[in-house]
mmCIF file of C-alpha atoms and ligand atoms in Angstrom:
data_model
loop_
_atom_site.group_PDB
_atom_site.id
_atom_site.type_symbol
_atom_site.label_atom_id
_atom_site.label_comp_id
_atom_site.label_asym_id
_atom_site.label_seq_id
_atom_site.Cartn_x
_atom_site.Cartn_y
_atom_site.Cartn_z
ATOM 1 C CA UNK A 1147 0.000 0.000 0.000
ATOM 2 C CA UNK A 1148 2.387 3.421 -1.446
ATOM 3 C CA UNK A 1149 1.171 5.516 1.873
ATOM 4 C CA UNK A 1150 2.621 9.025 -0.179
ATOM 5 C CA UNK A 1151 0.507 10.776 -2.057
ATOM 6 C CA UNK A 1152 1.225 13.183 -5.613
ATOM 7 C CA UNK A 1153 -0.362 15.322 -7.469
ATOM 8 C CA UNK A 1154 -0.266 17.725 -10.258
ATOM 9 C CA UNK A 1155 -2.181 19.262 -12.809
ATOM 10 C CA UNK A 1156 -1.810 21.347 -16.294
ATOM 11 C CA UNK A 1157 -4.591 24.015 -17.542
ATOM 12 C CA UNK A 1158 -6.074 22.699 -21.055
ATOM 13 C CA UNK A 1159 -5.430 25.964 -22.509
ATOM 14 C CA UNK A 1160 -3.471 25.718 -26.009
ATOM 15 C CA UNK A 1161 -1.242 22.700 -26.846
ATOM 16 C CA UNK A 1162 1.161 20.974 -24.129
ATOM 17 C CA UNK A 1163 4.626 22.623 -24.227
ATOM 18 C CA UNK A 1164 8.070 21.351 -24.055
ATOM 19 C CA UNK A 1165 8.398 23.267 -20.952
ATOM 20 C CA UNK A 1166 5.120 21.787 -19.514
ATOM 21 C CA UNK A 1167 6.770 18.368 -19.983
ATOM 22 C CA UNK A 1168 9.940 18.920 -18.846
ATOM 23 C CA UNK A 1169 8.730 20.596 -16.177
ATOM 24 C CA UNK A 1170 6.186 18.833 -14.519
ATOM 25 C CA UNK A 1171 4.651 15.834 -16.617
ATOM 26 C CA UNK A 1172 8.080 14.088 -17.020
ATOM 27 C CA UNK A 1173 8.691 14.252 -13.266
ATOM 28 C CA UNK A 1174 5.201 12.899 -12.540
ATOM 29 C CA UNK A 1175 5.757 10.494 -15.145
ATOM 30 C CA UNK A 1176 9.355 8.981 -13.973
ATOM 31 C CA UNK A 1177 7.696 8.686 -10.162
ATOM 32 C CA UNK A 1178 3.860 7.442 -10.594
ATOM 33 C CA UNK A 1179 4.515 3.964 -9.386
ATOM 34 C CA UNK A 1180 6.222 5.353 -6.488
ATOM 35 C CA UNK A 1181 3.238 6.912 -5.210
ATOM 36 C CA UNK A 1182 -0.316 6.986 -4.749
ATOM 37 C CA UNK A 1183 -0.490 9.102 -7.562
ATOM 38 C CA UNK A 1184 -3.529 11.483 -9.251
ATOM 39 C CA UNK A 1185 -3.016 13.989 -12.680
ATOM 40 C CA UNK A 1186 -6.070 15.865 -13.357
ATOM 41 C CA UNK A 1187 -6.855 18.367 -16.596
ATOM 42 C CA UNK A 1188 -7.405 21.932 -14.658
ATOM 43 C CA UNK A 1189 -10.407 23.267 -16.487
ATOM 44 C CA UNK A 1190 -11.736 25.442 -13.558
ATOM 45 C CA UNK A 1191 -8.442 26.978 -14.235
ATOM 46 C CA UNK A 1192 -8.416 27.314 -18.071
ATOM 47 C CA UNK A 1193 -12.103 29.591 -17.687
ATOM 48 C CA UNK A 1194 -10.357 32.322 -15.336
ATOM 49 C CA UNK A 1195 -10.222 34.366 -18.761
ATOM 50 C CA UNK A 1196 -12.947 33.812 -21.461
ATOM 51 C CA UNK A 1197 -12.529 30.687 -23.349
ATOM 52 C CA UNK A 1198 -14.365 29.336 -27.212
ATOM 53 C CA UNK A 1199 -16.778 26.530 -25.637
ATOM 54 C CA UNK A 1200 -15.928 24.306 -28.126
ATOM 55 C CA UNK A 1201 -12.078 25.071 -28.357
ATOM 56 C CA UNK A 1202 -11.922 24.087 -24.297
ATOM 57 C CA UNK A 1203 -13.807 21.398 -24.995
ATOM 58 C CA UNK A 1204 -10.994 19.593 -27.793
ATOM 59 C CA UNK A 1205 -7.989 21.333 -25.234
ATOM 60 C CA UNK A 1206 -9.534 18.994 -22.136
ATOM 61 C CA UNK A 1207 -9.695 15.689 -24.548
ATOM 62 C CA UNK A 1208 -6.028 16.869 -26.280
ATOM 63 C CA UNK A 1209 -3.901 17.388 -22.732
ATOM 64 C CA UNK A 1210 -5.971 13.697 -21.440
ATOM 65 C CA UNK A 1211 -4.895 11.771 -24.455
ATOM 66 C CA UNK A 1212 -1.871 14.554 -24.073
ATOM 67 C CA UNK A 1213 -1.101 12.889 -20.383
ATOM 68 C CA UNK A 1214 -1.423 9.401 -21.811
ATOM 69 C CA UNK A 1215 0.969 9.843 -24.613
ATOM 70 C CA UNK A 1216 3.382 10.812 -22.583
ATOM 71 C CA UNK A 1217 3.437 8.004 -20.237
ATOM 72 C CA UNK A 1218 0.995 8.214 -17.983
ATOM 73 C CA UNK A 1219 -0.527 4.393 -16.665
ATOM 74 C CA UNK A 1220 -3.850 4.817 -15.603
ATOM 75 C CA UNK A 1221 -3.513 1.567 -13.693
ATOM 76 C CA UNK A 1222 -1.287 3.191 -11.510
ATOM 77 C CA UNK A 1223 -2.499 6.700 -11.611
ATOM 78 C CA UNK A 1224 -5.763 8.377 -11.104
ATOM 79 C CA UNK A 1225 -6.648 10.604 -13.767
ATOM 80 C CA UNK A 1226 -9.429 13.108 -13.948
ATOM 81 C CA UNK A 1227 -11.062 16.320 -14.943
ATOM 82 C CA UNK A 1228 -10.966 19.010 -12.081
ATOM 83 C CA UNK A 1229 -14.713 19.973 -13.182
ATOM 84 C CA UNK A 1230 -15.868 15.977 -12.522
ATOM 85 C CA UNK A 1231 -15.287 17.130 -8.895
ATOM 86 C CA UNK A 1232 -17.148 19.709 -7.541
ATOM 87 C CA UNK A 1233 -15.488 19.056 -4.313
ATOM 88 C CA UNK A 1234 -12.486 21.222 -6.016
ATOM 89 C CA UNK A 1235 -15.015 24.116 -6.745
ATOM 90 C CA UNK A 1236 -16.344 24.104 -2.815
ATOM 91 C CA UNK A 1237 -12.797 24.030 -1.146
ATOM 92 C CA UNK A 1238 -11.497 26.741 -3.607
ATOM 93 C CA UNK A 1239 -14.416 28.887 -2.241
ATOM 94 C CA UNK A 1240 -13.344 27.906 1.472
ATOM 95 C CA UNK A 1241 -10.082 28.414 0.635
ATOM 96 C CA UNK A 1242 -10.250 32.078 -0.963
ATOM 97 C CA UNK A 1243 -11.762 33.141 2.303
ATOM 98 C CA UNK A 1244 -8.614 31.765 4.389
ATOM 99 C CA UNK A 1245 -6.354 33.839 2.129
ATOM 100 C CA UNK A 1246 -5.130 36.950 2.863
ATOM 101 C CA UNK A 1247 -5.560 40.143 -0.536
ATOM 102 C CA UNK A 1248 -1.351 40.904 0.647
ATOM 103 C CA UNK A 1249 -0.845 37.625 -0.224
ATOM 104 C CA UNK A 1250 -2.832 36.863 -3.061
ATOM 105 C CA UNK A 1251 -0.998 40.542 -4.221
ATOM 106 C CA UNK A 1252 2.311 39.017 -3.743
ATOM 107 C CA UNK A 1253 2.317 36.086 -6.475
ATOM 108 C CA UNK A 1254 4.505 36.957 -9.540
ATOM 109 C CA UNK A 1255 2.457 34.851 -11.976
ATOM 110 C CA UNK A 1256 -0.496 37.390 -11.199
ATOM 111 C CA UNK A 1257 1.639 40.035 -11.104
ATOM 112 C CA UNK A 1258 3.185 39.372 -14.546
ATOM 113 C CA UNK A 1259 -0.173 38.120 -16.037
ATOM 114 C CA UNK A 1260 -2.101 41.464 -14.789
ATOM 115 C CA UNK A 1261 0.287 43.503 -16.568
ATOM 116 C CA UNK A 1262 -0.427 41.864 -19.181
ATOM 117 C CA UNK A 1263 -4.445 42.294 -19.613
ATOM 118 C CA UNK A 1264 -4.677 45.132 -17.929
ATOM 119 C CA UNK A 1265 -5.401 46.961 -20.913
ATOM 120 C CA UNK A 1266 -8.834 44.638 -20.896
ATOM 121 C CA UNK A 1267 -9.735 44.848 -17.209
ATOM 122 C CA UNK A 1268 -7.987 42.111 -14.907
ATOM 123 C CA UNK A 1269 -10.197 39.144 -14.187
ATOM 124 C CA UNK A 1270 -10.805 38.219 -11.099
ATOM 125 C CA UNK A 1271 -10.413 34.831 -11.801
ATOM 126 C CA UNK A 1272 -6.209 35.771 -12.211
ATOM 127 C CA UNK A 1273 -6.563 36.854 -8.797
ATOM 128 C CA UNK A 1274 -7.879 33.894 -6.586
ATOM 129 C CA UNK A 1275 -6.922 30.980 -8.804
ATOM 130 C CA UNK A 1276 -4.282 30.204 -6.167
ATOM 131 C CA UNK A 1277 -6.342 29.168 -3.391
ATOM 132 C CA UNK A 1278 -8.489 26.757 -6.396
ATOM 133 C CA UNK A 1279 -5.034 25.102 -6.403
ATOM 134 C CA UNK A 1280 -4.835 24.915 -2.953
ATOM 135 C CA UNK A 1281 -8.466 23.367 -2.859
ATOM 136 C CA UNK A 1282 -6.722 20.758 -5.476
ATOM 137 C CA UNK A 1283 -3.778 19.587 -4.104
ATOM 138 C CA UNK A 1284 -5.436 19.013 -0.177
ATOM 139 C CA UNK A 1285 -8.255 17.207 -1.037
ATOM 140 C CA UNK A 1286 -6.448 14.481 -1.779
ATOM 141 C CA UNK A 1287 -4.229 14.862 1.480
ATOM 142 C CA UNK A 1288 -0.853 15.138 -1.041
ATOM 143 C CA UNK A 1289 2.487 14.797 -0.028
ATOM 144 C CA UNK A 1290 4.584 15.899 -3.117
ATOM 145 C CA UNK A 1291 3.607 18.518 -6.141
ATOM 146 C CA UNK A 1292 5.913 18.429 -9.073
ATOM 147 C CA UNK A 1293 5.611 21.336 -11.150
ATOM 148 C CA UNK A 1294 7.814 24.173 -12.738
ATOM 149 C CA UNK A 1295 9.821 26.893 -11.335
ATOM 150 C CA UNK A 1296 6.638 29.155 -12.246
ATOM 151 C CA UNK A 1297 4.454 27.501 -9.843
ATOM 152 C CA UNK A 1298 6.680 26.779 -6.536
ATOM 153 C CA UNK A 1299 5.266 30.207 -5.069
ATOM 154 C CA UNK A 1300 1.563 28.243 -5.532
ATOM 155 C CA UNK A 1301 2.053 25.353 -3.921
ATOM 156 C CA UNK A 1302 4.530 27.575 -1.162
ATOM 157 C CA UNK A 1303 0.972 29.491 -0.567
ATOM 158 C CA UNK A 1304 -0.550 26.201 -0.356
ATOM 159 C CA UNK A 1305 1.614 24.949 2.320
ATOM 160 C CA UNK A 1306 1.112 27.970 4.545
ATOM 161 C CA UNK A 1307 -2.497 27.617 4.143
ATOM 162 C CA UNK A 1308 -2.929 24.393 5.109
ATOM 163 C CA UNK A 1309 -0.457 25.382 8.117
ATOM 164 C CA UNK A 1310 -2.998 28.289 8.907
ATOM 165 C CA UNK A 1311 -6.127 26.153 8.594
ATOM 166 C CA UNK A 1312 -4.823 23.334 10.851
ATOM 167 C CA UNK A 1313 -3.556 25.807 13.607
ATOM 168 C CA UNK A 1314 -7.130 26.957 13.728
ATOM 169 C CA UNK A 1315 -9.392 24.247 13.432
ATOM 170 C CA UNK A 1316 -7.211 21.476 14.326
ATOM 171 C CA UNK A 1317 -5.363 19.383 11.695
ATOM 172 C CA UNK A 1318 -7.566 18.587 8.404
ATOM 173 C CA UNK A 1319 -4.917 19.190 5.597
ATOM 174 C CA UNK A 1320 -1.485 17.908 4.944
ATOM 175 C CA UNK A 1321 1.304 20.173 4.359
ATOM 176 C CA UNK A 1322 2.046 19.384 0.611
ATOM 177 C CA UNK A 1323 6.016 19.513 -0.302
ATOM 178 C CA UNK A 1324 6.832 21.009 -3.675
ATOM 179 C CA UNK A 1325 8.747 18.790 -6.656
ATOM 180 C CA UNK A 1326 11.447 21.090 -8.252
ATOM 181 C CA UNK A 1327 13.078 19.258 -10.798
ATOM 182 C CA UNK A 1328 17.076 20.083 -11.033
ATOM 183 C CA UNK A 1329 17.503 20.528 -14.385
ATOM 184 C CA UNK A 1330 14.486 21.759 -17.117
ATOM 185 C CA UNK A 1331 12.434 23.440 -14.247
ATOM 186 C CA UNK A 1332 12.451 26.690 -16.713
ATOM 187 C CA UNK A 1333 12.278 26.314 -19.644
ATOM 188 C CA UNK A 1334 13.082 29.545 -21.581
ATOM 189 C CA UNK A 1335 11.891 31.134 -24.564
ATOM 190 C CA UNK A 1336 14.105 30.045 -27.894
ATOM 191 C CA UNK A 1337 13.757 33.196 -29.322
ATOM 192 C CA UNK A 1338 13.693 35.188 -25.925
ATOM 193 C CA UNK A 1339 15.598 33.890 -23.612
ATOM 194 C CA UNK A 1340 14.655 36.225 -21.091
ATOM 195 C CA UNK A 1341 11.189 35.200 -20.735
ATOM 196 C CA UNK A 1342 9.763 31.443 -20.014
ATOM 197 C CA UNK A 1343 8.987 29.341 -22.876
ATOM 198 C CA UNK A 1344 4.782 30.009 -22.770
ATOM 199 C CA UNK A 1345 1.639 28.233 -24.810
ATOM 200 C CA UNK A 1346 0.546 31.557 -25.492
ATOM 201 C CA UNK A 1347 3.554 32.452 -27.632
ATOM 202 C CA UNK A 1348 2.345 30.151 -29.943
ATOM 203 C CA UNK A 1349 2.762 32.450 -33.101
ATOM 204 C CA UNK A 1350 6.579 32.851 -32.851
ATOM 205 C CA UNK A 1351 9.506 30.015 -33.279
ATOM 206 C CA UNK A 1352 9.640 30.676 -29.473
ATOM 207 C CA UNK A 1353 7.711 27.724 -28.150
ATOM 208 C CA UNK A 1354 7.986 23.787 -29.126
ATOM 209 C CA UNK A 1355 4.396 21.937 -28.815
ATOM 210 C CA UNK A 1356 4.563 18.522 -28.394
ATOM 211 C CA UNK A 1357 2.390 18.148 -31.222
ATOM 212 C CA UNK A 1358 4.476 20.156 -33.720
ATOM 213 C CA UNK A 1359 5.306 19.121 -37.287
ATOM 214 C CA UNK A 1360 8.831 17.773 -36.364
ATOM 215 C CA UNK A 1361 10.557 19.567 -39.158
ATOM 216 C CA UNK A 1362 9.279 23.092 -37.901
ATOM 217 C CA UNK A 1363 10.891 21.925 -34.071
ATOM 218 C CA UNK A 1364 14.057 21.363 -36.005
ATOM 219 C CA UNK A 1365 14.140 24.969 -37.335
ATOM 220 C CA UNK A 1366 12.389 26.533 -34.153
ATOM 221 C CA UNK A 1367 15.591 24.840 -32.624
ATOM 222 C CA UNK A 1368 18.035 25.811 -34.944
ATOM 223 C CA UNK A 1369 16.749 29.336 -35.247
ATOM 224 C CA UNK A 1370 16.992 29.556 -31.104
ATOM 225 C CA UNK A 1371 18.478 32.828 -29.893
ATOM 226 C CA UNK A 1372 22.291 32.295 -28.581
ATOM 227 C CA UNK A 1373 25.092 34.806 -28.416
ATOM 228 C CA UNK A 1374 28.088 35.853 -29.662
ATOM 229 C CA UNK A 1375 30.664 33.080 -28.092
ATOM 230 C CA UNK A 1376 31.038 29.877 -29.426
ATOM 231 C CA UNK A 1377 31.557 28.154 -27.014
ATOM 232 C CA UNK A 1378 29.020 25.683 -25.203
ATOM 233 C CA UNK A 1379 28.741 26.387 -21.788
ATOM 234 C CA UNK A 1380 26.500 26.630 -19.130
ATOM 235 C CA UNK A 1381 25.894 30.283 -17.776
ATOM 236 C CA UNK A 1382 22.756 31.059 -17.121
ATOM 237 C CA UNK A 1383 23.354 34.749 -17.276
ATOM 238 C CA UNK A 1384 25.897 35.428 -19.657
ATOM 239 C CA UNK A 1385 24.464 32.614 -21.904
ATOM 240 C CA UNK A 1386 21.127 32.222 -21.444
ATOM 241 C CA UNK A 1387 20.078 30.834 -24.922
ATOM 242 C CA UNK A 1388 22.758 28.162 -24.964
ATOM 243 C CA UNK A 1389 22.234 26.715 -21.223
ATOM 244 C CA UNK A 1390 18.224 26.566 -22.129
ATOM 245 C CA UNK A 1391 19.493 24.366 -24.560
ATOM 246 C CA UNK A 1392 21.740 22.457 -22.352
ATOM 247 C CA UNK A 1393 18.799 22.464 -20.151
ATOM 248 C CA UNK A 1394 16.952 20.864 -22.994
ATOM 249 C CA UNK A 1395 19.078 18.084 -23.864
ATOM 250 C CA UNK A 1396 20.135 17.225 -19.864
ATOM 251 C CA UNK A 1397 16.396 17.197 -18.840
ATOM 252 C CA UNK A 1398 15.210 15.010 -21.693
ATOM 253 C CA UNK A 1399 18.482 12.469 -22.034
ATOM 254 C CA UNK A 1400 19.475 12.793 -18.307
ATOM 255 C CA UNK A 1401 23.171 13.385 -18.999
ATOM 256 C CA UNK A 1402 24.486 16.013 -16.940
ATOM 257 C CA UNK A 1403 25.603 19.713 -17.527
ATOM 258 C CA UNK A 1404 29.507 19.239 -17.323
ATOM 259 C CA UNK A 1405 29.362 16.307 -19.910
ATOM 260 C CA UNK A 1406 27.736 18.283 -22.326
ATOM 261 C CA UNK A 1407 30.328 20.655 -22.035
ATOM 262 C CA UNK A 1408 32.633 18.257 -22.458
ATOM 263 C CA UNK A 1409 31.028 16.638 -25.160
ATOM 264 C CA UNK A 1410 31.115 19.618 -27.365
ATOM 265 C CA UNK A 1411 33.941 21.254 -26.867
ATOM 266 C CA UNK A 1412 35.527 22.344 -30.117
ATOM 267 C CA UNK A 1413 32.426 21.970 -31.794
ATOM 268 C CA UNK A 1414 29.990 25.084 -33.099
ATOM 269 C CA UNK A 1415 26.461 25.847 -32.204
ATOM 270 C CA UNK A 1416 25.505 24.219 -35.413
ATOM 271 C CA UNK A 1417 26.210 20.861 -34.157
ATOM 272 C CA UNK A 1418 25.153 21.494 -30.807
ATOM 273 C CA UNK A 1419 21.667 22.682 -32.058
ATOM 274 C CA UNK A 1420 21.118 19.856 -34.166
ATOM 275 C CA UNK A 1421 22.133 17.330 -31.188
ATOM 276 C CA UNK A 1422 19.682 18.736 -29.165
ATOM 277 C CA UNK A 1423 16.931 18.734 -32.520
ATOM 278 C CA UNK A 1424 17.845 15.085 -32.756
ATOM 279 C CA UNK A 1425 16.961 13.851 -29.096
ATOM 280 C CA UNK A 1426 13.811 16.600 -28.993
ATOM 281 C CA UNK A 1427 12.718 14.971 -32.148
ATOM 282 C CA UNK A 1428 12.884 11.887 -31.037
ATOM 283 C CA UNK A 1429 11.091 12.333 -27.835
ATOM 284 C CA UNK A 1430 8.372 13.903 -30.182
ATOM 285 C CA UNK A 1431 8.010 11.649 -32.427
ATOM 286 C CA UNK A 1432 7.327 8.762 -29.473
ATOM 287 C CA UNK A 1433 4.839 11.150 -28.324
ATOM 288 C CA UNK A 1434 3.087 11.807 -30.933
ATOM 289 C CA UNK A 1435 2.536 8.308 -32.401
ATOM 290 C CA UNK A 1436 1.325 7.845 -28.673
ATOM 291 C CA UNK A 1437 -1.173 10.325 -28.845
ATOM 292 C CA UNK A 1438 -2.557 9.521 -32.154
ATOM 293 C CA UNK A 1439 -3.400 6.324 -30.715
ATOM 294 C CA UNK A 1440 -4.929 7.812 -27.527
ATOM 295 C CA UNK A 1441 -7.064 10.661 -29.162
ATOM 296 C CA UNK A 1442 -10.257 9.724 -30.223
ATOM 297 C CA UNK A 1443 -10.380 6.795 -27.884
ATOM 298 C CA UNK A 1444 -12.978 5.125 -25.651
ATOM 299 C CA UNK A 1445 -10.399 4.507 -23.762
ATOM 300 C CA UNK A 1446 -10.593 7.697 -22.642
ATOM 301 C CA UNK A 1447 -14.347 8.268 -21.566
ATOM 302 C CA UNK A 1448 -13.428 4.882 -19.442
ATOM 303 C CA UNK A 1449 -10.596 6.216 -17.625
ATOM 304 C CA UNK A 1450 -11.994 9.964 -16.951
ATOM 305 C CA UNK A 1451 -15.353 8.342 -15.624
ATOM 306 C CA UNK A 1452 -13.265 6.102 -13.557
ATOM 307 C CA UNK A 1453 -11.254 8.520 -12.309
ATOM 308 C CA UNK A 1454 -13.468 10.898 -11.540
ATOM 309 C CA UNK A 1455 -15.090 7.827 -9.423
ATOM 310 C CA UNK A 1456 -12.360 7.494 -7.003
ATOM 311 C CA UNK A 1457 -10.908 11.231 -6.860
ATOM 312 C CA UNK A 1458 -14.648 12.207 -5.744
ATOM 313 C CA UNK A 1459 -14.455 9.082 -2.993
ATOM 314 C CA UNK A 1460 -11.465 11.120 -1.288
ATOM 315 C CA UNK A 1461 -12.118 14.347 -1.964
ATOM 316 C CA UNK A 1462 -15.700 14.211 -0.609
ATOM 317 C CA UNK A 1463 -14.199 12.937 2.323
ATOM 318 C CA UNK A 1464 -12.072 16.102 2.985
ATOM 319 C CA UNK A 1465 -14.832 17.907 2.225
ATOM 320 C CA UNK A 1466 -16.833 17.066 4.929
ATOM 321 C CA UNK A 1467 -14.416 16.953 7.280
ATOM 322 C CA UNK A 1468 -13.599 20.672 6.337
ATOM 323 C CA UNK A 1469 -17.561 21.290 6.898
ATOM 324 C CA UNK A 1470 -17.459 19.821 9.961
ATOM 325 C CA UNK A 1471 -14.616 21.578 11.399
ATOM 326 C CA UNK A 1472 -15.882 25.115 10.516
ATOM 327 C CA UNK A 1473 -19.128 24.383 11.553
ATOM 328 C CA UNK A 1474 -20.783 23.653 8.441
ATOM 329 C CA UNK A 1475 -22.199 20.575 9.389
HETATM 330 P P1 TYM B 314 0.240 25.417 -16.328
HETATM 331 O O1 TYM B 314 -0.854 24.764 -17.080
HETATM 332 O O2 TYM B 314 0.572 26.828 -16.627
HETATM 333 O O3 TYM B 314 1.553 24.568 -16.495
HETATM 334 C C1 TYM B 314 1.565 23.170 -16.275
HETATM 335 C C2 TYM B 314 2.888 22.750 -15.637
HETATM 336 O O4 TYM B 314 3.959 23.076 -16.520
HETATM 337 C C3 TYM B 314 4.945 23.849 -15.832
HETATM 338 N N1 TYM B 314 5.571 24.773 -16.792
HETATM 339 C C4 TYM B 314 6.869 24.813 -17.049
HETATM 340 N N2 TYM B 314 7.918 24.139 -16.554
HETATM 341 C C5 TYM B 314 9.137 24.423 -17.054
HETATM 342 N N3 TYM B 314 9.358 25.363 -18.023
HETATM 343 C C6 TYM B 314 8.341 26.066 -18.534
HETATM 344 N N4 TYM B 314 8.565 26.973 -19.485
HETATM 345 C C7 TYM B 314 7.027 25.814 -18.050
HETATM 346 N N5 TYM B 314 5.802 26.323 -18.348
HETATM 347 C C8 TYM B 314 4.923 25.678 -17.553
HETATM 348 C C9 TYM B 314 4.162 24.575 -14.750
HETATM 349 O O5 TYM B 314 5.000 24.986 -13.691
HETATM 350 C C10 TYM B 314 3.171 23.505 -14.329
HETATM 351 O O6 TYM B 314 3.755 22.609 -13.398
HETATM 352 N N6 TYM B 314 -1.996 26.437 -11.944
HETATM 353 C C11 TYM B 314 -1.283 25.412 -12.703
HETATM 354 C C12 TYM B 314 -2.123 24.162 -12.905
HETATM 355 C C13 TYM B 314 -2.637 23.592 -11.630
HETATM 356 C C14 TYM B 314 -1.926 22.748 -10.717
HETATM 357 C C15 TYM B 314 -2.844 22.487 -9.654
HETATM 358 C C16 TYM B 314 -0.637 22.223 -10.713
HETATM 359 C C17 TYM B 314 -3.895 23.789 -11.124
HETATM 360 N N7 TYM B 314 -4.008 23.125 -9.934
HETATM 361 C C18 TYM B 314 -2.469 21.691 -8.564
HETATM 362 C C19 TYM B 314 -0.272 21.405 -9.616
HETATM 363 C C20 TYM B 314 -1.164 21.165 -8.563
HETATM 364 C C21 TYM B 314 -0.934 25.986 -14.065
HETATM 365 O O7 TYM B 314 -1.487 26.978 -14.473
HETATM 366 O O8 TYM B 314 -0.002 25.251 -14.748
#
């Protein structure tokens, strides 16, 4: 009986990104037999901005099959859509009102995405999506969230509200740990290295989808940003462009960052960018036969009802014992 629990989650909202992958799905991936283990597709999340009906309804069934082509077993792991559960929808409610504005204020992904659309009017739903992903992670009482650099500060916020709940009302949650993987935990922009690699920069040679034709990742590669040196080395601030790349290559291969160096000493960026091309297109191309075989499948109904079966079993069960310690019930 795996005792541990893990969780994480990606927002169906544009295709899956190398950097979503490398990031978090990988790390799930590499450690779902370890644990008890749940992925879930975070609609609630993907509707904090206005969203085409029908284009959030092919993102939710393109990150599932998304999740299976990249390795996901649903014997071993529970998979479901946040919105099966209403359980998530109550607890985020519960949860906004244990958060404090200061701290909702703080949190750099709403600080960078408000700048953003403030032109537009900043939704609401950018504000108080954190403690929604608080409500998702202690339902299911977990021990470990892998994620990206991006979202530490969430699950950080998580931690201390779980802290602040069970100092108050006696323990209910579990004090979730965060998953930062050592290498690939940013993934940077290929043609602007200065910013993360993002599904919204879609129109650009920027971002790699895992579904991209793989002759347009081997020029988005090629055509990555470096600098003026040529010499492959990892330095994060005088080379940004280049270590993304190393980045790249160690995250997906697991060879580490002084080998590389090694490796390609003497050589150009040339063959250094098509190296990494080569083992990015190869990971692709796995994937993608994967999920060509997943999409469209009953398979998939199966698994989501399932899922959705056993994620409401323990979730209702926090639930009620949140009630019942506020005095709900
Ligand atoms: P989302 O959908 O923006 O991203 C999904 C996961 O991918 C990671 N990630 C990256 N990692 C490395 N390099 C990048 N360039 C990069 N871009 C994204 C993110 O850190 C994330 O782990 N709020 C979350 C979804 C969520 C969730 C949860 C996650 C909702 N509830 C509960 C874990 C637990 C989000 O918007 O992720």
């Amino acid at each position: 009986m795996k005792e541990q629990v893990m969780l994480t989650g990606v927002r169906p909202s544009g295709n899956i990104t190398l950097g979503n992958y490398l990031g978090a799905i990988k790390n799930f991936v590499t450690r779902q037999s370890l644990y008890k283990s749940y992925i879930f597709v975070a609609d609630l999340h993907a509707i904090t901005s206005p969203r085409d009906p029908e284009e959030l309804r092919h993102a939710i069934e393109d990150c599932m099959a998304m999740y299976l082509a990249c390795g996901v077993d649903p014997k071993q792991t529970v998979m479901f859509r946040q919105s099966d559960v209403l359980e998530h929808g109550v607890l985020g409610f519960i949860m906004t009102f244990q958060t404090h504005m200061g701290e909702l204020s703080r949190m750099t992904q709403f600080k960078l995405k408000s700048q953003s659309s403030a032109k537009n009017g900043i939704d609401t739903g950018l504000f108080v999506y954190p403690p929604l992903m608080a409500a998702d992670i202690l339902l299911y009482h977990t021990n470990m969230v892998p994620v990206g650099l991006d979202q530490q500060q969430h699950v950080e916020l998580t931690r201390d509200l779980a802290q602040r709940f069970n100092n108050r009302y006696g323990k209910t949650f579990t004090e979730p740990d965060v998953y930062i993987a050592p290498v690939g935990n940013k993934i940077l922009n290929l043609q602007n290295p200065a910013e993360k690699m993002n599904k919204s920069d879609g129109q650009n040679l920027g971002t790699i989808f895992l579904m991209d034709d793989l002759k347009l990742v081997r020029r988005k590669i090629m055509s990555a940003v470096t600098d003026s040196e040529t010499v492959v080395r990892f330095d994060e601030v005088a080379k940004p462009g280049i270590s993304n790349l190393i980045s790249i290559l160690s995250a997906i291969t697991g060879e580490c960052i002084p080998s590389i160096e090694n490796r390609f000493a003497g050589h150009g960026y040339g063959d250094f960018k098509r190296a990494v091309a080569d083992v990015v297109c190869d990971l692709l191309e796995k994937i993608q036969a994967n999920y060509r075989r997943f999409k469209n499948s009953e398979l998939l109904d199966d698994i989501l009802n399932n899922g959705a079966g056993q994620a409401r079993l323990i979730a209702s069960e926090t639930l009620n014992r949140t009630k019942r310690v506020l005095g709900l019930r």
